[in-house]
mmCIF file of C-alpha atoms in Angstrom:
data_model
loop_
_atom_site.group_PDB
_atom_site.id
_atom_site.type_symbol
_atom_site.label_atom_id
_atom_site.label_comp_id
_atom_site.label_asym_id
_atom_site.label_seq_id
_atom_site.Cartn_x
_atom_site.Cartn_y
_atom_site.Cartn_z
ATOM 1 C CA MET A 1 9.262 -15.014 13.478
ATOM 2 C CA GLN A 2 6.866 -12.386 12.283
ATOM 3 C CA THR A 3 6.187 -9.344 13.439
ATOM 4 C CA GLU A 4 4.447 -5.910 13.960
ATOM 5 C CA SER A 5 1.806 -4.775 11.537
ATOM 6 C CA ASN A 6 -2.492 -3.026 11.052
ATOM 7 C CA GLY A 7 -5.073 -1.483 8.388
ATOM 8 C CA GLU A 8 -7.100 1.179 10.524
ATOM 9 C CA GLU A 9 -10.156 -1.390 11.739
ATOM 10 C CA ASP A 10 -13.493 0.974 11.936
ATOM 11 C CA GLU A 11 -14.472 1.621 14.844
ATOM 12 C CA ASP A 12 -17.468 3.188 14.179
ATOM 13 C CA ASP A 13 -20.499 1.336 15.179
ATOM 14 C CA ASP A 14 -23.692 1.218 12.297
ATOM 15 C CA SER A 15 -25.493 3.356 14.567
ATOM 16 C CA ASP A 16 -23.667 5.947 14.466
ATOM 17 C CA PHE A 17 -22.357 5.508 11.034
ATOM 18 C CA GLU A 18 -23.784 7.974 8.123
ATOM 19 C CA PRO A 19 -23.324 6.471 4.147
ATOM 20 C CA PRO A 20 -21.665 10.004 1.584
ATOM 21 C CA VAL A 21 -23.254 12.582 0.765
ATOM 22 C CA VAL A 22 -24.702 11.644 -3.709
ATOM 23 C CA ASN A 23 -22.008 12.887 -6.031
ATOM 24 C CA ARG A 24 -22.379 16.251 -7.032
ATOM 25 C CA PHE A 25 -21.416 15.272 -9.866
ATOM 26 C CA ASN A 26 -23.079 12.479 -12.702
ATOM 27 C CA ARG A 27 -21.521 8.979 -12.507
ATOM 28 C CA ARG A 28 -18.821 8.091 -14.775
ATOM 29 C CA VAL A 29 -20.442 6.555 -18.484
ATOM 30 C CA SER A 30 -18.537 2.944 -19.286
ATOM 31 C CA VAL A 31 -15.397 2.588 -21.115
ATOM 32 C CA CYS A 32 -14.034 -0.985 -20.195
ATOM 33 C CA ALA A 33 -12.510 -3.156 -23.074
ATOM 34 C CA GLU A 34 -11.623 -6.371 -23.202
ATOM 35 C CA ALA A 35 -9.429 -7.375 -20.765
ATOM 36 C CA PHE A 36 -5.478 -5.791 -20.835
ATOM 37 C CA ASN A 37 -2.858 -8.057 -21.650
ATOM 38 C CA PRO A 38 0.324 -6.860 -22.207
ATOM 39 C CA ASP A 39 2.443 -9.984 -24.096
ATOM 40 C CA GLU A 40 -0.856 -9.426 -27.098
ATOM 41 C CA GLU A 41 -0.829 -4.959 -27.399
ATOM 42 C CA GLU A 42 0.200 -4.496 -30.164
ATOM 43 C CA GLU A 43 2.719 -1.375 -31.409
ATOM 44 C CA ASP A 44 1.722 1.623 -29.691
ATOM 45 C CA THR A 45 0.150 3.718 -31.984
ATOM 46 C CA GLU A 46 -1.297 6.050 -29.422
ATOM 47 C CA PRO A 47 0.069 9.896 -29.541
ATOM 48 C CA ARG A 48 1.820 10.620 -25.484
ATOM 49 C CA ILE A 49 -0.177 12.321 -23.835
ATOM 50 C CA VAL A 50 1.870 15.766 -22.161
ATOM 51 C CA ASN A 51 -0.587 17.790 -19.418
ATOM 52 C CA PRO A 52 1.926 21.816 -19.553
ATOM 53 C CA LYS A 53 2.876 21.817 -15.842
ATOM 54 C CA THR A 54 4.329 25.199 -14.460
ATOM 55 C CA ASP A 55 8.142 24.433 -12.098
ATOM 56 C CA GLU A 56 5.512 24.588 -9.741
ATOM 57 C CA GLN A 57 3.339 22.033 -10.130
ATOM 58 C CA ARG A 58 6.079 19.906 -11.325
ATOM 59 C CA ILE A 59 8.040 20.617 -8.098
ATOM 60 C CA ARG A 60 4.813 19.243 -6.108
ATOM 61 C CA LEU A 61 4.022 16.804 -8.478
ATOM 62 C CA GLN A 62 7.208 14.868 -8.420
ATOM 63 C CA GLU A 63 7.327 15.084 -4.990
ATOM 64 C CA SER A 64 4.041 13.472 -4.232
ATOM 65 C CA CYS A 65 4.993 10.461 -6.157
ATOM 66 C CA LYS A 66 8.590 9.988 -5.426
ATOM 67 C CA ASP A 67 6.994 6.718 -3.265
ATOM 68 C CA ILE A 68 4.606 5.526 -5.246
ATOM 69 C CA LEU A 69 5.660 1.908 -5.750
ATOM 70 C CA LEU A 70 4.029 1.803 -9.365
ATOM 71 C CA PHE A 71 5.767 3.628 -10.955
ATOM 72 C CA LYS A 72 8.851 2.371 -8.857
ATOM 73 C CA ASN A 73 10.327 -0.222 -11.699
ATOM 74 C CA LEU A 74 9.490 2.534 -14.910
ATOM 75 C CA ASP A 75 13.069 3.556 -16.020
ATOM 76 C CA GLN A 76 13.930 7.657 -16.570
ATOM 77 C CA GLU A 77 11.778 7.145 -19.716
ATOM 78 C CA GLN A 78 8.747 5.838 -18.369
ATOM 79 C CA LEU A 79 8.753 7.993 -15.459
ATOM 80 C CA SER A 80 9.099 11.466 -17.439
ATOM 81 C CA GLN A 81 6.212 9.974 -19.407
ATOM 82 C CA VAL A 82 3.934 9.057 -16.823
ATOM 83 C CA LEU A 83 5.463 12.525 -15.537
ATOM 84 C CA ASP A 84 4.623 14.210 -18.380
ATOM 85 C CA ALA A 85 0.987 13.349 -18.912
ATOM 86 C CA MET A 86 -0.333 13.499 -15.440
ATOM 87 C CA PHE A 87 -3.293 16.313 -14.624
ATOM 88 C CA GLU A 88 -3.685 17.831 -11.591
ATOM 89 C CA ARG A 89 -7.385 17.440 -9.032
ATOM 90 C CA LYS A 90 -8.899 19.740 -6.508
ATOM 91 C CA VAL A 91 -11.517 18.861 -4.613
ATOM 92 C CA ILE A 92 -13.206 20.040 -1.685
ATOM 93 C CA PRO A 93 -14.878 18.674 1.259
ATOM 94 C CA GLN A 94 -17.531 15.662 0.862
ATOM 95 C CA GLU A 95 -16.494 15.575 -2.549
ATOM 96 C CA HIS A 96 -16.426 11.858 -4.236
ATOM 97 C CA VAL A 97 -12.717 11.125 -6.097
ATOM 98 C CA ILE A 98 -14.668 7.496 -7.477
ATOM 99 C CA ASP A 99 -18.097 5.590 -6.460
ATOM 100 C CA GLN A 100 -18.064 2.299 -6.157
ATOM 101 C CA GLY A 101 -18.855 0.592 -8.849
ATOM 102 C CA ASP A 102 -18.405 2.903 -11.877
ATOM 103 C CA ASP A 103 -15.605 1.797 -14.823
ATOM 104 C CA GLY A 104 -12.535 3.613 -13.750
ATOM 105 C CA ASP A 105 -10.892 6.310 -15.606
ATOM 106 C CA ASN A 106 -7.542 7.763 -14.184
ATOM 107 C CA PHE A 107 -5.101 6.141 -11.779
ATOM 108 C CA TYR A 108 -5.000 8.965 -8.952
ATOM 109 C CA VAL A 109 -1.983 10.748 -6.529
ATOM 110 C CA ILE A 110 -2.273 12.274 -3.084
ATOM 111 C CA GLU A 111 -0.845 15.332 -2.779
ATOM 112 C CA ARG A 112 -3.117 16.735 -0.024
ATOM 113 C CA GLY A 113 -5.986 16.230 2.215
ATOM 114 C CA GLN A 114 -7.562 13.307 3.621
ATOM 115 C CA TYR A 115 -10.577 11.551 2.053
ATOM 116 C CA ASP A 116 -12.030 8.333 3.464
ATOM 117 C CA ILE A 117 -12.920 4.758 1.704
ATOM 118 C CA PHE A 118 -16.695 3.830 1.846
ATOM 119 C CA VAL A 119 -17.216 -0.139 1.183
ATOM 120 C CA SER A 120 -20.524 -1.546 0.487
ATOM 121 C CA LYS A 121 -21.550 -5.363 1.017
ATOM 122 C CA ASP A 122 -24.371 -7.277 -1.811
ATOM 123 C CA GLY A 123 -25.546 -3.835 -2.300
ATOM 124 C CA GLY A 124 -25.950 -2.926 1.699
ATOM 125 C CA GLU A 125 -25.361 0.071 3.763
ATOM 126 C CA ALA A 126 -22.282 1.069 2.298
ATOM 127 C CA ARG A 127 -19.660 1.125 5.618
ATOM 128 C CA CYS A 128 -16.237 3.758 6.609
ATOM 129 C CA VAL A 129 -13.200 0.386 6.012
ATOM 130 C CA GLY A 130 -10.362 3.689 6.281
ATOM 131 C CA ARG A 131 -8.934 6.767 5.351
ATOM 132 C CA TYR A 132 -5.751 8.036 3.234
ATOM 133 C CA ASP A 133 -4.094 10.914 5.040
ATOM 134 C CA ASN A 134 -1.605 13.443 3.346
ATOM 135 C CA ARG A 135 -0.353 10.466 0.996
ATOM 136 C CA GLY A 136 -0.958 7.258 -0.982
ATOM 137 C CA SER A 137 -2.414 6.510 -4.806
ATOM 138 C CA PHE A 138 -5.237 4.611 -5.465
ATOM 139 C CA GLY A 139 -7.986 3.485 -8.267
ATOM 140 C CA GLU A 140 -5.487 1.125 -9.618
ATOM 141 C CA LEU A 141 -7.933 -1.987 -9.039
ATOM 142 C CA ALA A 142 -9.834 -1.442 -11.979
ATOM 143 C CA LEU A 143 -7.753 -0.567 -14.370
ATOM 144 C CA MET A 144 -5.085 -3.325 -14.084
ATOM 145 C CA TYR A 145 -8.611 -6.063 -13.607
ATOM 146 C CA ASN A 146 -11.154 -4.422 -15.643
ATOM 147 C CA THR A 147 -13.165 -4.068 -13.131
ATOM 148 C CA PRO A 148 -15.473 -1.679 -11.940
ATOM 149 C CA ARG A 149 -14.401 0.674 -9.184
ATOM 150 C CA ALA A 150 -14.373 -1.380 -5.973
ATOM 151 C CA ALA A 151 -15.126 2.022 -3.659
ATOM 152 C CA THR A 152 -16.124 4.986 -2.525
ATOM 153 C CA ILE A 153 -13.806 7.130 -2.343
ATOM 154 C CA VAL A 154 -14.669 10.500 -0.278
ATOM 155 C CA ALA A 155 -13.040 13.550 0.304
ATOM 156 C CA THR A 156 -13.748 15.376 4.294
ATOM 157 C CA SER A 157 -11.168 18.164 3.828
ATOM 158 C CA GLU A 158 -9.983 20.388 -0.099
ATOM 159 C CA GLY A 159 -7.100 18.909 -1.707
ATOM 160 C CA ALA A 160 -4.627 18.359 -4.261
ATOM 161 C CA LEU A 161 -4.818 14.601 -6.227
ATOM 162 C CA TRP A 162 -2.651 14.481 -9.505
ATOM 163 C CA GLY A 163 -4.497 11.728 -10.996
ATOM 164 C CA LEU A 164 -3.389 9.368 -14.239
ATOM 165 C CA ASP A 165 -5.297 8.575 -17.816
ATOM 166 C CA ARG A 166 -6.697 5.081 -18.256
ATOM 167 C CA ASN A 167 -5.261 4.523 -21.270
ATOM 168 C CA THR A 168 -1.528 6.714 -20.219
ATOM 169 C CA PHE A 169 -1.612 4.077 -16.961
ATOM 170 C CA ARG A 170 -2.279 1.008 -18.833
ATOM 171 C CA ARG A 171 0.384 1.594 -21.813
ATOM 172 C CA LEU A 172 3.135 2.375 -19.825
ATOM 173 C CA ILE A 173 3.083 0.904 -16.291
ATOM 174 C CA LEU A 174 0.503 -1.992 -17.471
ATOM 175 C CA LYS A 175 3.155 -2.677 -19.261
ATOM 176 C CA ASN A 176 6.584 -2.721 -17.647
ATOM 177 C CA ASN A 177 4.496 -4.849 -14.687
ATOM 178 C CA ALA A 178 3.963 -7.821 -17.100
ATOM 179 C CA GLN A 179 7.437 -9.046 -16.527
ATOM 180 C CA ARG A 180 7.354 -7.446 -12.035
ATOM 181 C CA ARG A 181 3.823 -10.039 -12.607
ATOM 182 C CA LYS A 182 5.665 -13.453 -13.459
ATOM 183 C CA LYS A 183 9.245 -12.910 -12.023
ATOM 184 C CA TYR A 184 6.580 -12.295 -8.454
ATOM 185 C CA GLU A 185 3.782 -14.915 -9.153
ATOM 186 C CA LEU A 186 5.356 -18.205 -8.045
ATOM 187 C CA PHE A 187 7.173 -16.407 -4.833
ATOM 188 C CA VAL A 188 4.076 -14.647 -4.251
ATOM 189 C CA GLU A 189 1.828 -18.163 -4.409
ATOM 190 C CA SER A 190 4.812 -19.668 -2.558
ATOM 191 C CA VAL A 191 3.902 -17.589 1.091
ATOM 192 C CA PRO A 192 2.432 -18.961 3.838
ATOM 193 C CA ILE A 193 0.695 -15.730 5.211
ATOM 194 C CA LEU A 194 -0.626 -15.063 1.737
ATOM 195 C CA LYS A 195 -2.481 -18.802 1.166
ATOM 196 C CA SER A 196 -5.628 -18.156 2.833
ATOM 197 C CA LEU A 197 -6.181 -15.456 -0.042
ATOM 198 C CA GLU A 198 -8.004 -16.256 -3.398
ATOM 199 C CA PRO A 199 -5.783 -17.245 -6.431
ATOM 200 C CA SER A 200 -6.719 -13.737 -7.416
ATOM 201 C CA GLU A 201 -6.210 -11.248 -4.433
ATOM 202 C CA ARG A 202 -3.106 -12.702 -4.443
ATOM 203 C CA MET A 203 -2.676 -11.254 -7.605
ATOM 204 C CA LYS A 204 -3.781 -7.856 -6.605
ATOM 205 C CA ILE A 205 -1.052 -8.064 -4.588
ATOM 206 C CA VAL A 206 1.739 -8.828 -6.829
ATOM 207 C CA ASP A 207 0.781 -6.134 -8.818
ATOM 208 C CA VAL A 208 1.194 -3.456 -5.163
ATOM 209 C CA ILE A 209 4.141 -4.956 -4.244
ATOM 210 C CA GLY A 210 8.032 -3.643 -4.621
ATOM 211 C CA GLU A 211 11.809 -5.348 -3.678
ATOM 212 C CA ARG A 212 14.132 -3.478 -2.232
ATOM 213 C CA SER A 213 17.504 -4.784 -1.636
ATOM 214 C CA TYR A 214 19.475 -4.379 1.787
ATOM 215 C CA GLN A 215 23.261 -4.940 2.635
ATOM 216 C CA ASP A 216 24.740 -7.534 5.393
ATOM 217 C CA GLY A 217 24.141 -5.058 8.170
ATOM 218 C CA GLU A 218 21.945 -2.705 7.171
ATOM 219 C CA ARG A 219 19.215 -1.449 9.124
ATOM 220 C CA ILE A 220 15.741 -1.970 7.086
ATOM 221 C CA ILE A 221 13.252 -0.298 9.526
ATOM 222 C CA THR A 222 13.972 1.434 13.694
ATOM 223 C CA GLN A 223 12.168 0.846 17.148
ATOM 224 C CA GLY A 224 10.762 3.566 17.478
ATOM 225 C CA ASP A 225 10.102 4.946 14.202
ATOM 226 C CA LYS A 226 5.813 5.609 12.885
ATOM 227 C CA ALA A 227 5.534 1.709 10.558
ATOM 228 C CA ASP A 228 4.291 3.331 6.285
ATOM 229 C CA CYS A 229 4.918 -0.522 5.256
ATOM 230 C CA PHE A 230 4.831 -4.769 5.353
ATOM 231 C CA PHE A 231 7.920 -6.766 4.388
ATOM 232 C CA ILE A 232 9.035 -10.748 3.109
ATOM 233 C CA VAL A 233 12.142 -11.846 2.438
ATOM 234 C CA GLU A 234 12.107 -12.807 -0.460
ATOM 235 C CA SER A 235 15.344 -14.120 0.444
ATOM 236 C CA GLY A 236 18.248 -13.653 2.445
ATOM 237 C CA GLU A 237 17.746 -13.905 6.322
ATOM 238 C CA VAL A 238 16.267 -11.116 9.331
ATOM 239 C CA LYS A 239 17.105 -10.748 12.374
ATOM 240 C CA ILE A 240 14.935 -9.138 15.069
ATOM 241 C CA MET A 241 16.324 -6.940 17.565
ATOM 242 C CA ILE A 242 15.058 -4.675 20.750
ATOM 243 C CA LYS A 243 16.141 -2.641 22.992
ATOM 244 C CA SER A 244 16.955 -4.756 26.246
ATOM 245 C CA LYS A 245 16.278 -2.985 29.413
ATOM 246 C CA THR A 246 17.590 -1.734 32.945
ATOM 247 C CA LYS A 247 16.224 -3.472 36.345
ATOM 248 C CA THR A 248 13.837 -0.555 37.172
ATOM 249 C CA GLY A 249 12.745 -1.123 33.447
ATOM 250 C CA GLN A 250 13.848 1.851 31.424
ATOM 251 C CA GLU A 251 14.944 1.480 27.934
ATOM 252 C CA ASN A 252 18.858 0.160 26.950
ATOM 253 C CA ASN A 253 21.000 1.040 24.020
ATOM 254 C CA GLN A 254 21.560 -2.995 24.281
ATOM 255 C CA GLU A 255 19.559 -4.814 21.198
ATOM 256 C CA VAL A 256 18.378 -8.426 22.168
ATOM 257 C CA GLU A 257 18.079 -10.527 18.819
ATOM 258 C CA VAL A 258 14.024 -11.991 19.609
ATOM 259 C CA ALA A 259 13.454 -13.356 16.138
ATOM 260 C CA ARG A 260 15.371 -13.890 12.714
ATOM 261 C CA CYS A 261 13.123 -14.025 9.182
ATOM 262 C CA SER A 262 14.278 -15.687 6.019
ATOM 263 C CA SER A 263 12.791 -16.380 2.248
ATOM 264 C CA GLY A 264 8.643 -16.568 2.757
ATOM 265 C CA GLN A 265 8.172 -14.268 6.507
ATOM 266 C CA TYR A 266 6.606 -10.969 7.143
ATOM 267 C CA PHE A 267 8.040 -8.695 9.359
ATOM 268 C CA GLY A 268 6.764 -4.495 10.313
ATOM 269 C CA GLU A 269 3.047 -5.959 10.390
ATOM 270 C CA LEU A 270 2.743 -5.583 14.200
ATOM 271 C CA ALA A 271 2.975 -1.726 13.989
ATOM 272 C CA LEU A 272 0.503 -1.789 11.133
ATOM 273 C CA VAL A 273 -1.775 -4.716 13.054
ATOM 274 C CA THR A 274 -1.362 -2.293 16.084
ATOM 275 C CA ASN A 275 -1.565 1.890 14.257
ATOM 276 C CA LYS A 276 1.676 2.070 16.919
ATOM 277 C CA PRO A 277 5.547 2.653 16.259
ATOM 278 C CA ARG A 278 7.438 0.242 15.393
ATOM 279 C CA ALA A 279 8.136 -2.381 18.398
ATOM 280 C CA ALA A 280 11.531 -3.049 17.381
ATOM 281 C CA SER A 281 14.542 -3.426 14.461
ATOM 282 C CA ALA A 282 15.533 -4.653 11.991
ATOM 283 C CA TYR A 283 18.285 -6.128 10.603
ATOM 284 C CA ALA A 284 20.026 -7.728 7.562
ATOM 285 C CA VAL A 285 21.904 -10.810 7.826
ATOM 286 C CA GLY A 286 24.134 -10.959 4.861
ATOM 287 C CA ASN A 287 22.792 -9.498 1.832
ATOM 288 C CA VAL A 288 18.576 -9.116 1.908
ATOM 289 C CA LYS A 289 16.087 -8.799 -0.436
ATOM 290 C CA CYS A 290 12.502 -7.368 0.321
ATOM 291 C CA LEU A 291 8.993 -7.547 -1.302
ATOM 292 C CA VAL A 292 7.799 -4.078 -0.387
ATOM 293 C CA MET A 293 4.207 -3.358 0.460
ATOM 294 C CA ASP A 294 2.989 0.113 1.734
ATOM 295 C CA VAL A 295 0.752 0.421 4.793
ATOM 296 C CA GLN A 296 -2.837 2.233 2.505
ATOM 297 C CA ALA A 297 -2.239 -1.402 0.103
ATOM 298 C CA PHE A 298 -1.395 -3.383 3.275
ATOM 299 C CA GLU A 299 -5.100 -2.791 4.485
ATOM 300 C CA ARG A 300 -7.097 -1.911 1.023
ATOM 301 C CA LEU A 301 -5.706 -6.076 0.288
ATOM 302 C CA LEU A 302 -4.326 -7.900 3.111
ATOM 303 C CA GLY A 303 -7.640 -7.868 5.345
ATOM 304 C CA PRO A 304 -8.080 -12.119 5.453
ATOM 305 C CA CYS A 305 -4.746 -12.480 6.590
ATOM 306 C CA MET A 306 -5.629 -9.807 9.288
ATOM 307 C CA ASP A 307 -6.779 -13.443 12.026
ATOM 308 C CA ILE A 308 -3.440 -15.338 11.879
ATOM 309 C CA MET A 309 -1.181 -12.007 11.968
ATOM 310 C CA LYS A 310 -2.842 -10.872 15.290
ATOM 311 C CA ARG A 311 -2.429 -15.436 16.242
ATOM 312 C CA ASN A 312 0.524 -14.104 16.253
ATOM 313 C CA ILE A 313 0.827 -11.330 17.676
ATOM 314 C CA SER A 314 0.138 -13.186 20.225
ATOM 315 C CA HIS A 315 2.425 -15.556 20.478
ATOM 316 C CA TYR A 316 5.631 -12.994 19.375
ATOM 317 C CA GLU A 317 3.952 -11.158 23.078
ATOM 318 C CA GLU A 318 5.111 -14.597 25.274
ATOM 319 C CA GLN A 319 8.198 -14.228 23.509
ATOM 320 C CA LEU A 320 9.042 -10.472 25.488
ATOM 321 C CA VAL A 321 7.479 -12.123 28.273
ATOM 322 C CA SER A 322 10.067 -14.053 28.359
ATOM 323 C CA LEU A 323 13.150 -11.942 27.894
ATOM 324 C CA PHE A 324 11.849 -8.931 28.805
ATOM 325 C CA GLY A 325 9.097 -9.828 31.466
ATOM 326 C CA SER A 326 7.028 -7.203 29.428
ATOM 327 C CA SER A 327 4.677 -7.529 26.243
ATOM 328 C CA LEU A 328 5.984 -3.449 25.908
ATOM 329 C CA ASP A 329 2.406 -2.783 25.203
ATOM 330 C CA ILE A 330 2.990 -4.225 22.241
ATOM 331 C CA LYS A 331 -0.880 -4.939 22.211
ATOM 332 C CA ASP A 332 -4.392 -4.074 20.404
ATOM 333 C CA PRO A 333 -6.252 -1.942 22.135
ATOM 334 C CA GLY A 334 -9.198 -3.262 20.510
ATOM 335 C CA ASN A 335 -9.053 -5.726 21.742
#
């Protein structure tokens, strides 16, 4: 049984939509070459890039990067090279950080600020499809796949970003991800919820997921917490527990098991889909490995799966009614 998630759905009407302002900066000149293949890459001969930083900058950078999934699988030396190469970029309201259709130059990690994501389909008017709020990262897909930027990112407040240049990103992060990609490709292709995606879309999932391990009885998510990621069970079993209610409708501390998830099944999507706190807790049964996707990647990449997830939420609600006599108010208020 699947439980929990959401990319925020765009609530703007067409009549209220205002396209982003024209970029204050010149569009970037094309630099894309042939697609990057880590297995065929020659021995690295490029000089290591180091952008000097104060101790205070280094502390802020490390804090901003600590939860970035793309960095999770780097060893300490690789991570140090990445942090050394990153540079600080201050932004002002209405500044375009990247523009849809441009070639990829940098990968960005957000330190602070709010940023809207605009996408134009088939040359039509750009629409705001999501936003970043003081956390997250963007810009990796154009660098990974040697394709134009898929969206425009516009700062809506003053903010600060940490950028990583294209060559360092490809030299360190793509090489490191090559083995992980091979490891997860077949598994991701077997996950039922992802079968509605195109093969190229599934491969993008492979590039942004991380892996977490849990021991028997360890709590993975906690009912009532704010949701920041989505889980797919790689191995082992996860039990989904919800606090029961007294006859007066008050929650008590006794938890009731409502579902179990095994390999290939997912959980954590309900809070993301409904934009509400976690509706249940999840615990490892035995040793468990989960693939994890942060909320920004979920919103960007799993849009085609959203209808399936919403149907599963309706089924989940029926189970809650049969157990507790109510749905615990988990339905998406927009539906």
